[in-house]
PDB file of C-alpha atoms in Angstrom:
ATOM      1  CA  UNK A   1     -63.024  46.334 102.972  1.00 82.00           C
ATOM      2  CA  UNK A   2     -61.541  48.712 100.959  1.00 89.00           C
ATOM      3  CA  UNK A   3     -61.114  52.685 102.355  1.00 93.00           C
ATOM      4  CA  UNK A   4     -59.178  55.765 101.617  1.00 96.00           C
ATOM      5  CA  UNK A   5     -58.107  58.649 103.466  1.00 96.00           C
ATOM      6  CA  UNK A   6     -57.278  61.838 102.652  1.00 94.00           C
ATOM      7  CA  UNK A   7     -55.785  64.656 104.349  1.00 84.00           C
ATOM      8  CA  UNK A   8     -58.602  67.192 106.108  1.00 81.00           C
ATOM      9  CA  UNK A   9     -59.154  70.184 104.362  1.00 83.00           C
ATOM     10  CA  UNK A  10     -59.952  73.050 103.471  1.00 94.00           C
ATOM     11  CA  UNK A  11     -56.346  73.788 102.346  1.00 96.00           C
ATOM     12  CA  UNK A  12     -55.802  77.682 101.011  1.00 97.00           C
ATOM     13  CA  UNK A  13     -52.316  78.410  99.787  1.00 97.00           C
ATOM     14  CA  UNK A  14     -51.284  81.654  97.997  1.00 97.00           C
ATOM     15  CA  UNK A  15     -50.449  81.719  94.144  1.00 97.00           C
ATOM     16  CA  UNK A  16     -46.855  79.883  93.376  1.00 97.00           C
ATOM     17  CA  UNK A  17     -46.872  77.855  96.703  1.00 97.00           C
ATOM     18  CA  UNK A  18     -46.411  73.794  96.984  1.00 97.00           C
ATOM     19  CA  UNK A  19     -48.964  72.058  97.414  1.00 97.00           C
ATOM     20  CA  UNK A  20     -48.921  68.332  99.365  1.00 97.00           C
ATOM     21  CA  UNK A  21     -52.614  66.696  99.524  1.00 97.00           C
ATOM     22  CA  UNK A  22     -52.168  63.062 101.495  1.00 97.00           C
ATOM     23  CA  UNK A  23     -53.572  60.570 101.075  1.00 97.00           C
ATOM     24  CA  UNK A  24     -53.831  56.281 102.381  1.00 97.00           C
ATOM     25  CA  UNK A  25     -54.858  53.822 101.476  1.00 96.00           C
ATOM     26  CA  UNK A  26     -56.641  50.620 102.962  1.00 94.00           C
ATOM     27  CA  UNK A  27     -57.109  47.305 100.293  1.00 91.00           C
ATOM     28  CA  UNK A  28     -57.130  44.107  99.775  1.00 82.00           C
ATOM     29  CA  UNK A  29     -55.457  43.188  96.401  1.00 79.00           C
ATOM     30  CA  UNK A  30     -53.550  45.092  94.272  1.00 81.00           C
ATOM     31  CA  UNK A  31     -55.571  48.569  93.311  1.00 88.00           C
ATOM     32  CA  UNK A  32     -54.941  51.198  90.884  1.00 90.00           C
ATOM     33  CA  UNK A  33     -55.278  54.638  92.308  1.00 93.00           C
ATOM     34  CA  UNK A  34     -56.609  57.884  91.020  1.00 95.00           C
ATOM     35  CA  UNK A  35     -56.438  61.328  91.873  1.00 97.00           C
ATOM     36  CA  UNK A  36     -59.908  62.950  90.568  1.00 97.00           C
ATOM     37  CA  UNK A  37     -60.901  66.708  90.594  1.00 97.00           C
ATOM     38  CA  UNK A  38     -64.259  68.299  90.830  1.00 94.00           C
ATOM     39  CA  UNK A  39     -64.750  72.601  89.952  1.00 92.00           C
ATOM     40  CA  UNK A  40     -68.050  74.000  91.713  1.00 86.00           C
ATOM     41  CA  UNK A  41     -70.765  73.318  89.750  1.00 81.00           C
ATOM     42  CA  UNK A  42     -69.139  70.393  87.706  1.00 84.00           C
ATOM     43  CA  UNK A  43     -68.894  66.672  87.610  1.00 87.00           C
ATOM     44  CA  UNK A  44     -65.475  64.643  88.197  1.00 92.00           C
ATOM     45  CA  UNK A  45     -62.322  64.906  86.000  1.00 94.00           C
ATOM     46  CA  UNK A  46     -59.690  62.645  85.987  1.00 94.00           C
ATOM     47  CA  UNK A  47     -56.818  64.491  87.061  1.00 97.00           C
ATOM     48  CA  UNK A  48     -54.302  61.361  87.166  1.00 96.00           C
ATOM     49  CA  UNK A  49     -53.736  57.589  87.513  1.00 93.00           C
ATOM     50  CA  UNK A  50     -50.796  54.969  88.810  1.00 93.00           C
ATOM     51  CA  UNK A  51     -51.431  51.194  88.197  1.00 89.00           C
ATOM     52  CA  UNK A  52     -48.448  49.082  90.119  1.00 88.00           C
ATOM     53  CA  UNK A  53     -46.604  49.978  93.062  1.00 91.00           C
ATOM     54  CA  UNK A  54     -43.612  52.302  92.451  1.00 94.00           C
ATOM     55  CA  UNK A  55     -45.371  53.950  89.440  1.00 94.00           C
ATOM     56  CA  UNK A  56     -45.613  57.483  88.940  1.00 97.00           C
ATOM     57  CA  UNK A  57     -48.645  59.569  87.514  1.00 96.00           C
ATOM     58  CA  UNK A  58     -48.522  63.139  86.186  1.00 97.00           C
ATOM     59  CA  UNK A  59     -50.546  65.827  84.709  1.00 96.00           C
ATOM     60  CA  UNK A  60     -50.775  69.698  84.312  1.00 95.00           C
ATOM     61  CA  UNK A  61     -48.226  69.781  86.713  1.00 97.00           C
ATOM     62  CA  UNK A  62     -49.430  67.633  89.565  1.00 98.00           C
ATOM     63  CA  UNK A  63     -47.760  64.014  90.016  1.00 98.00           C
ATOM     64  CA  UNK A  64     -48.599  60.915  92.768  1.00 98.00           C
ATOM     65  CA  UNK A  65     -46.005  58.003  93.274  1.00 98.00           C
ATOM     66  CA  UNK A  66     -47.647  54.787  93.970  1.00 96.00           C
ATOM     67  CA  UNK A  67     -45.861  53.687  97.281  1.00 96.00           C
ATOM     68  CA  UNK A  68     -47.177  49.991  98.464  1.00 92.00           C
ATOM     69  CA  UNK A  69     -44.781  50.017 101.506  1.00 93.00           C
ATOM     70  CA  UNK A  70     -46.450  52.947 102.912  1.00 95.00           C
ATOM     71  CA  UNK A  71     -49.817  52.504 101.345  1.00 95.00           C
ATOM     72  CA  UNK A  72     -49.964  56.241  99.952  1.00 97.00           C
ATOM     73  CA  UNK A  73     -50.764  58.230  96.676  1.00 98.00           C
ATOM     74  CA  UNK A  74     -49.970  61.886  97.898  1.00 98.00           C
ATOM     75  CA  UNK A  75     -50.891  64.606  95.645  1.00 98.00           C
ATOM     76  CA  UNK A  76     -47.894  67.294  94.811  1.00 98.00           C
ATOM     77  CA  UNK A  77     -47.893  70.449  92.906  1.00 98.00           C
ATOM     78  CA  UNK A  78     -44.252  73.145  92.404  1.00 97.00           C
ATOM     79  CA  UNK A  79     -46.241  76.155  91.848  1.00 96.00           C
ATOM     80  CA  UNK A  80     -50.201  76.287  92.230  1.00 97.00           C
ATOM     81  CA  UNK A  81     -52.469  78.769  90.317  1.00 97.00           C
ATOM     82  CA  UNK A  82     -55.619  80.331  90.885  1.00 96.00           C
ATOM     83  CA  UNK A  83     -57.160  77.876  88.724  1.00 95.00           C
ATOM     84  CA  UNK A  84     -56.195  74.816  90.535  1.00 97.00           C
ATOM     85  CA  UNK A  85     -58.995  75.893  93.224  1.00 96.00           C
ATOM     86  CA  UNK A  86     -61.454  72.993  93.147  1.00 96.00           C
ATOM     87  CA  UNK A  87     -61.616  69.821  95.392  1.00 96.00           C
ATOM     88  CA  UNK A  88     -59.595  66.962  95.152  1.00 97.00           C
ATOM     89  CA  UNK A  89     -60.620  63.316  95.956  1.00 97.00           C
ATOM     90  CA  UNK A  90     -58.082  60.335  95.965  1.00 97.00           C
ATOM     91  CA  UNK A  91     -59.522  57.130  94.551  1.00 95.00           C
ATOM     92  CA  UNK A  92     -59.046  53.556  94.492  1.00 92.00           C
ATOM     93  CA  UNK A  93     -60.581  50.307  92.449  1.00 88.00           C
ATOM     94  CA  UNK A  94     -61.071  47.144  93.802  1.00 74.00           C
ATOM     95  CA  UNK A  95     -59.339  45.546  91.077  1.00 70.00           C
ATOM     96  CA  UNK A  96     -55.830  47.067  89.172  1.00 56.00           C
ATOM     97  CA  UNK A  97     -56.516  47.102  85.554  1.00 55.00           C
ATOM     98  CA  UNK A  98     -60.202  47.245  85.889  1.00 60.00           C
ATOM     99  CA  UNK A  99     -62.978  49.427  86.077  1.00 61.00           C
ATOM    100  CA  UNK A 100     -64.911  48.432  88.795  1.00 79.00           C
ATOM    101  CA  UNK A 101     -66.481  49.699  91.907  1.00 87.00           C
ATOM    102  CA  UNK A 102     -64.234  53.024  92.905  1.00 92.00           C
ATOM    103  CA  UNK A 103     -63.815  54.110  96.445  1.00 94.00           C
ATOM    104  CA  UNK A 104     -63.166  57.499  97.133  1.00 96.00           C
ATOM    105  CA  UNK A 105     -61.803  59.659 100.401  1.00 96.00           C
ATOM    106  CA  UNK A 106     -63.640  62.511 101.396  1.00 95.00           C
ATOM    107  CA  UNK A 107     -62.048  65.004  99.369  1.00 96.00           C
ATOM    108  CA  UNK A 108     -59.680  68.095 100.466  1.00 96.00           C
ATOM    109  CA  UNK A 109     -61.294  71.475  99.307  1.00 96.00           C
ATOM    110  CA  UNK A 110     -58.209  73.537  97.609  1.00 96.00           C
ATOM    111  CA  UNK A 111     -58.159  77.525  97.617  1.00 97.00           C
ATOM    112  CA  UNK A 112     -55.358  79.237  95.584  1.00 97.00           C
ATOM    113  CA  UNK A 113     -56.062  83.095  96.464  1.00 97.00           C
ATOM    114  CA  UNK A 114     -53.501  85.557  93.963  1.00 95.00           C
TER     115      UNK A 114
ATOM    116  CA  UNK B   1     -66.873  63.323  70.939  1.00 63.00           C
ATOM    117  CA  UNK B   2     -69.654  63.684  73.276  1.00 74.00           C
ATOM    118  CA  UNK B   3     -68.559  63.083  76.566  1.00 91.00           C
ATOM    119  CA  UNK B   4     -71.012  61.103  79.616  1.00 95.00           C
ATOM    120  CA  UNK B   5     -74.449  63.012  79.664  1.00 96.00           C
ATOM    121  CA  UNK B   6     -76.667  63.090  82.585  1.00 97.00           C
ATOM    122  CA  UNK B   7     -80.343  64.203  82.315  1.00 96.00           C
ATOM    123  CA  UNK B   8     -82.160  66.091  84.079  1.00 97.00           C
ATOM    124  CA  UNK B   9     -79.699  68.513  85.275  1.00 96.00           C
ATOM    125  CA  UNK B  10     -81.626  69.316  88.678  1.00 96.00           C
ATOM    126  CA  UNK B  11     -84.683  67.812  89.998  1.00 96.00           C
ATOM    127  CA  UNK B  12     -86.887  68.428  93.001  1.00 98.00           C
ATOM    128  CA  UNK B  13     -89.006  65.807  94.197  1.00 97.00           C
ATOM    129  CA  UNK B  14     -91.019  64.950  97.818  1.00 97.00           C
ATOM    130  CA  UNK B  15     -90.691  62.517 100.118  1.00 97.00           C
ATOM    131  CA  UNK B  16     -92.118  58.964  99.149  1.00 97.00           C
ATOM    132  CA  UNK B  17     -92.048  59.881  95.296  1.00 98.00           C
ATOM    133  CA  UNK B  18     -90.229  58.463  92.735  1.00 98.00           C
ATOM    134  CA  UNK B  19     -87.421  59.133  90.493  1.00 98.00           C
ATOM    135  CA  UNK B  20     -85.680  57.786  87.158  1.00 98.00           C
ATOM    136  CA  UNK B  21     -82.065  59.634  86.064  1.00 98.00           C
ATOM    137  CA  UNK B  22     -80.509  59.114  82.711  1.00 98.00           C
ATOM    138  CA  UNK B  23     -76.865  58.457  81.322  1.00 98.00           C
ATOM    139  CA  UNK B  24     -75.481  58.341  78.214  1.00 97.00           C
ATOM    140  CA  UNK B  25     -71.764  57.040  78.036  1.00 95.00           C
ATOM    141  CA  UNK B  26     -69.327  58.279  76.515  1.00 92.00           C
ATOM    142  CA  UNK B  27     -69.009  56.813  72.691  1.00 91.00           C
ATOM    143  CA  UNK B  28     -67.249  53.367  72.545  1.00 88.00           C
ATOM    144  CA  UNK B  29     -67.873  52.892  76.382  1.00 90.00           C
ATOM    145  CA  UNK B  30     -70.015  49.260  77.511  1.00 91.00           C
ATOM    146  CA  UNK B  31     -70.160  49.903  81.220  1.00 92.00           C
ATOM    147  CA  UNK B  32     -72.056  52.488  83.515  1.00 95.00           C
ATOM    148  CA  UNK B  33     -71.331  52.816  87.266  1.00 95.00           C
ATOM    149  CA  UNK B  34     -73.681  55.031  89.187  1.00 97.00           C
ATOM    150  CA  UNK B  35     -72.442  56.944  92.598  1.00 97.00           C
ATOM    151  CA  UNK B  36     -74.063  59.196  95.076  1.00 98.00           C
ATOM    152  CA  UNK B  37     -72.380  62.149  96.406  1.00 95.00           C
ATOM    153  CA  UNK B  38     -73.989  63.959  99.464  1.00 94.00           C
ATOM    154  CA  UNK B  39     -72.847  67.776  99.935  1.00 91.00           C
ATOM    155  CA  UNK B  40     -69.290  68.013 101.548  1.00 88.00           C
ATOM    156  CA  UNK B  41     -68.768  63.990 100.892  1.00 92.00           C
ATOM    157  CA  UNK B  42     -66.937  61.934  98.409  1.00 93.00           C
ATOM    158  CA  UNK B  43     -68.988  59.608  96.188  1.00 95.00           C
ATOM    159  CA  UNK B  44     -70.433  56.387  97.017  1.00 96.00           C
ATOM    160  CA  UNK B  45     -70.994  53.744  94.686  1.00 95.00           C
ATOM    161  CA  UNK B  46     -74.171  52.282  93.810  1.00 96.00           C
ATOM    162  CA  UNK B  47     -73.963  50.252  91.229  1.00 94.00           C
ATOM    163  CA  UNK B  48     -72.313  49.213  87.717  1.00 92.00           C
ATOM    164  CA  UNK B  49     -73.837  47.681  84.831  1.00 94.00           C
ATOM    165  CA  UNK B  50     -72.309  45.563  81.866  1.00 90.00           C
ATOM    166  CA  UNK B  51     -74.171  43.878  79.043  1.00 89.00           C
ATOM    167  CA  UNK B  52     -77.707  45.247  80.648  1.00 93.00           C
ATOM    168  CA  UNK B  53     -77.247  43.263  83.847  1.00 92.00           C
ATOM    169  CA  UNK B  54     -75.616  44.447  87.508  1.00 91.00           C
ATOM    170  CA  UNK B  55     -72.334  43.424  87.601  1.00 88.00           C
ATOM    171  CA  UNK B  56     -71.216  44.904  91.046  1.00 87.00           C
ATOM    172  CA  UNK B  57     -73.092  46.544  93.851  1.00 91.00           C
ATOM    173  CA  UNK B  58     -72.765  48.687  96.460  1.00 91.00           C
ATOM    174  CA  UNK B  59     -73.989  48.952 100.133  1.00 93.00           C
ATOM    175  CA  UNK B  60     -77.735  50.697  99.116  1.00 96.00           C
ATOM    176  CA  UNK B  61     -81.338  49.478  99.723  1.00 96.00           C
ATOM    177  CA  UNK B  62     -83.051  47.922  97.599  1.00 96.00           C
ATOM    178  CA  UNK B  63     -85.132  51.140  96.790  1.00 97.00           C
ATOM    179  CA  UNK B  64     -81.980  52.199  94.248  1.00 98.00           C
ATOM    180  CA  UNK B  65     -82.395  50.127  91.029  1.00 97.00           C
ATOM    181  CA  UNK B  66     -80.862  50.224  87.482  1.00 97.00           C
ATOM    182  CA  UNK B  67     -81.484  49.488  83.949  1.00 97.00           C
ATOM    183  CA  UNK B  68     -78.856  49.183  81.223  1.00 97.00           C
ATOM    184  CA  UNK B  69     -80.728  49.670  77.883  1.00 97.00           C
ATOM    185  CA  UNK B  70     -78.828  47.880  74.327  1.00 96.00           C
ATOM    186  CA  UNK B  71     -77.337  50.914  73.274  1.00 94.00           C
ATOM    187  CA  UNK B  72     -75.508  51.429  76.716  1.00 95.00           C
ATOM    188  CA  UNK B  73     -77.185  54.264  78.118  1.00 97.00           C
ATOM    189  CA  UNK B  74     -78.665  53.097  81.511  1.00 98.00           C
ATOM    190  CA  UNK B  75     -81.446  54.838  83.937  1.00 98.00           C
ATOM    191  CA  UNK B  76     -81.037  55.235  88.199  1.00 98.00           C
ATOM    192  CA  UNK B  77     -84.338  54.621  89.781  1.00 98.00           C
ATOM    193  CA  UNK B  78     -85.320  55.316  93.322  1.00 98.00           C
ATOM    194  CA  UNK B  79     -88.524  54.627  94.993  1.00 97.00           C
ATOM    195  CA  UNK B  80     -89.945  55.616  98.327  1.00 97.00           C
ATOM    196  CA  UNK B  81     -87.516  59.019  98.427  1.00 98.00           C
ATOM    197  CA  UNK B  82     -86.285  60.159 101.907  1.00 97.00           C
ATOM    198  CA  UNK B  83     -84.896  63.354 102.511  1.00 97.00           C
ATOM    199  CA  UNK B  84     -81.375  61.859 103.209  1.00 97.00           C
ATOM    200  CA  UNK B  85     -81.327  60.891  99.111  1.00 98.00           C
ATOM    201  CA  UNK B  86     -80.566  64.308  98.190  1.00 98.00           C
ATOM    202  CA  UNK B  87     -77.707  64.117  96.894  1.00 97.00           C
ATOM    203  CA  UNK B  88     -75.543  64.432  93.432  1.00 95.00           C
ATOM    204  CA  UNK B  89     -75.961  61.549  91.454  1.00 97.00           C
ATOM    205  CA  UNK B  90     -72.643  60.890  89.249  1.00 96.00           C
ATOM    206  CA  UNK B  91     -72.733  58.188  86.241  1.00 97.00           C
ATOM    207  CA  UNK B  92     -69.127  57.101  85.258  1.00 95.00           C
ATOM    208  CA  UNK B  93     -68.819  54.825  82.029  1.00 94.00           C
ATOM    209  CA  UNK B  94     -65.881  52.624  81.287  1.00 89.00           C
ATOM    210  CA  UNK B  95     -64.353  50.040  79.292  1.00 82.00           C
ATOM    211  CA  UNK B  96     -65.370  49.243  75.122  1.00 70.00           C
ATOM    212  CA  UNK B  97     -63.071  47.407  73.156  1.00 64.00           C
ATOM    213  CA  UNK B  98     -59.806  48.867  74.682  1.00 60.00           C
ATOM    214  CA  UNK B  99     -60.485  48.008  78.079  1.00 59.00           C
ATOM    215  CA  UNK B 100     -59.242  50.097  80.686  1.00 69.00           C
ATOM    216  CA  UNK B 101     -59.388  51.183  84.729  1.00 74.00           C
ATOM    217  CA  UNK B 102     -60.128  55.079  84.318  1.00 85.00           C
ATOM    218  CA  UNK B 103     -63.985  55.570  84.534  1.00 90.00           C
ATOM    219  CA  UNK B 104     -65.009  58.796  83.248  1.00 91.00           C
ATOM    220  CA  UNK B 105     -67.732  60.820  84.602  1.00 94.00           C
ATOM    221  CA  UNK B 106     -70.390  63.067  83.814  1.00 95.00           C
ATOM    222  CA  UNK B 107     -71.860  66.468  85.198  1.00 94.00           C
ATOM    223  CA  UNK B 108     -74.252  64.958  87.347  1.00 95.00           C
ATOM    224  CA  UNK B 109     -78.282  65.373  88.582  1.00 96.00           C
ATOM    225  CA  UNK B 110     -78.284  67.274  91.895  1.00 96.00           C
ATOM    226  CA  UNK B 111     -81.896  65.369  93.573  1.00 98.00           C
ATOM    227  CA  UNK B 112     -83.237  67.851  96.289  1.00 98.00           C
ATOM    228  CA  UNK B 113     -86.459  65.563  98.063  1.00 97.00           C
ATOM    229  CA  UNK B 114     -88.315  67.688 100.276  1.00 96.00           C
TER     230      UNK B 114
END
């Protein structure tokens, strides 16, 4: 069956460090992967997406490549804020292009201190 | 645009009771996944419904059941509560006329069974 892992956490950085979350991936298929983001308190937010092998996704300054060879989706960030505090859970579908059953890794608890 | 609601908010229940949880998709979304998320764990999906019938399923008991109603919004139920159900209970919705992979997700009910 389908599983992801993701790197143990908690992570705390200070403000302006990088940031590297990893995570693998174990399928059958061809999945599309997601990086989702949940704030205390709150629901999950997409936070970004790749759909083939080689792609890249990218948002408010985080970006994941797609690797196939290596069966990884690592998070990155240049320069983290405060506000990027919040834990971060890699995702996968069963199918690419469809929205069916997600599988998610455990999440990695991010702490940004000033 | 009103994102995917979730009703109640927070519930409290005892063992051996029942309980029904509501979602609303998001507007121009068919499809409604449900997923439990136990504290410190990522989400596990329960089940997705599509035209009022359960498309895909996850591993839970039979105790978990659904409901898709004609307007899209869709109801959790789960009989005979234990104490390991409490949990947050996400809904995602997905797909419409411009189908896609992202689900999106709403705040969630946080079930404490006592």
């Amino acid at each position: 069956g389908n599983s992801v892992t993701q790197m143990e956490g908690p992570v705390t950085l200070s403000e302006e460090a990088f940031l590297t979350i990893n995570c693998t991936y174990t399928a059958t298929g061809y999945p599309s992967l997601f990086w989702y983001v949940q704030y205390p308190g709150e629901g999950l937010q997409l936070l970004l997406k790749a759909t083939k092998a080689d792609d890249k996704g990218s948002n408010k300054g985080f970006e994941a490549t797609y690797r196939k060879e290596t069966t990884s989706f690592h998070l990155e960030k240049g320069s983290v804020q405060v506000s990027d505090s919040a834990v971060y859970f890699c995702a996968l579908s069963d199918r690419a292009g469809s929205a069916r059953q997600l599988t998610f890794g455990s999440g990695t608890q991010l702490t940004v201190l000033p | 645009d009103a994102g995917v609601t979730q009703s109640p908010t927070h519930l409290i229940k005892t063992r051996g009771q029942q309980v029904t949880l509501r979602c609303s998709p998001k507007s121009g979304h068919d499809t409604v996944s449900w997923y439990q998320q136990a504290l410190g764990q990522g989400p596990q999906f329960i089940f997705q419904y599509y035209e009022e019938e359960e498309r895909q399923r996850g591993n839970f008991p039979d105790r978990f059941s659904g409901h898709q109603f004609p307007n899209y919004s869709s109801e959790l139920n789960v009989n005979a509560l234990l104490l390991g159900d409490s949990a947050l209970y996400l809904c995602a919705s997905s797909g419409g006329l411009l189908p896609t992979d992202t689900q999106y997700f709403g705040p969630g009910t946080r079930l404490t069974v006592l």
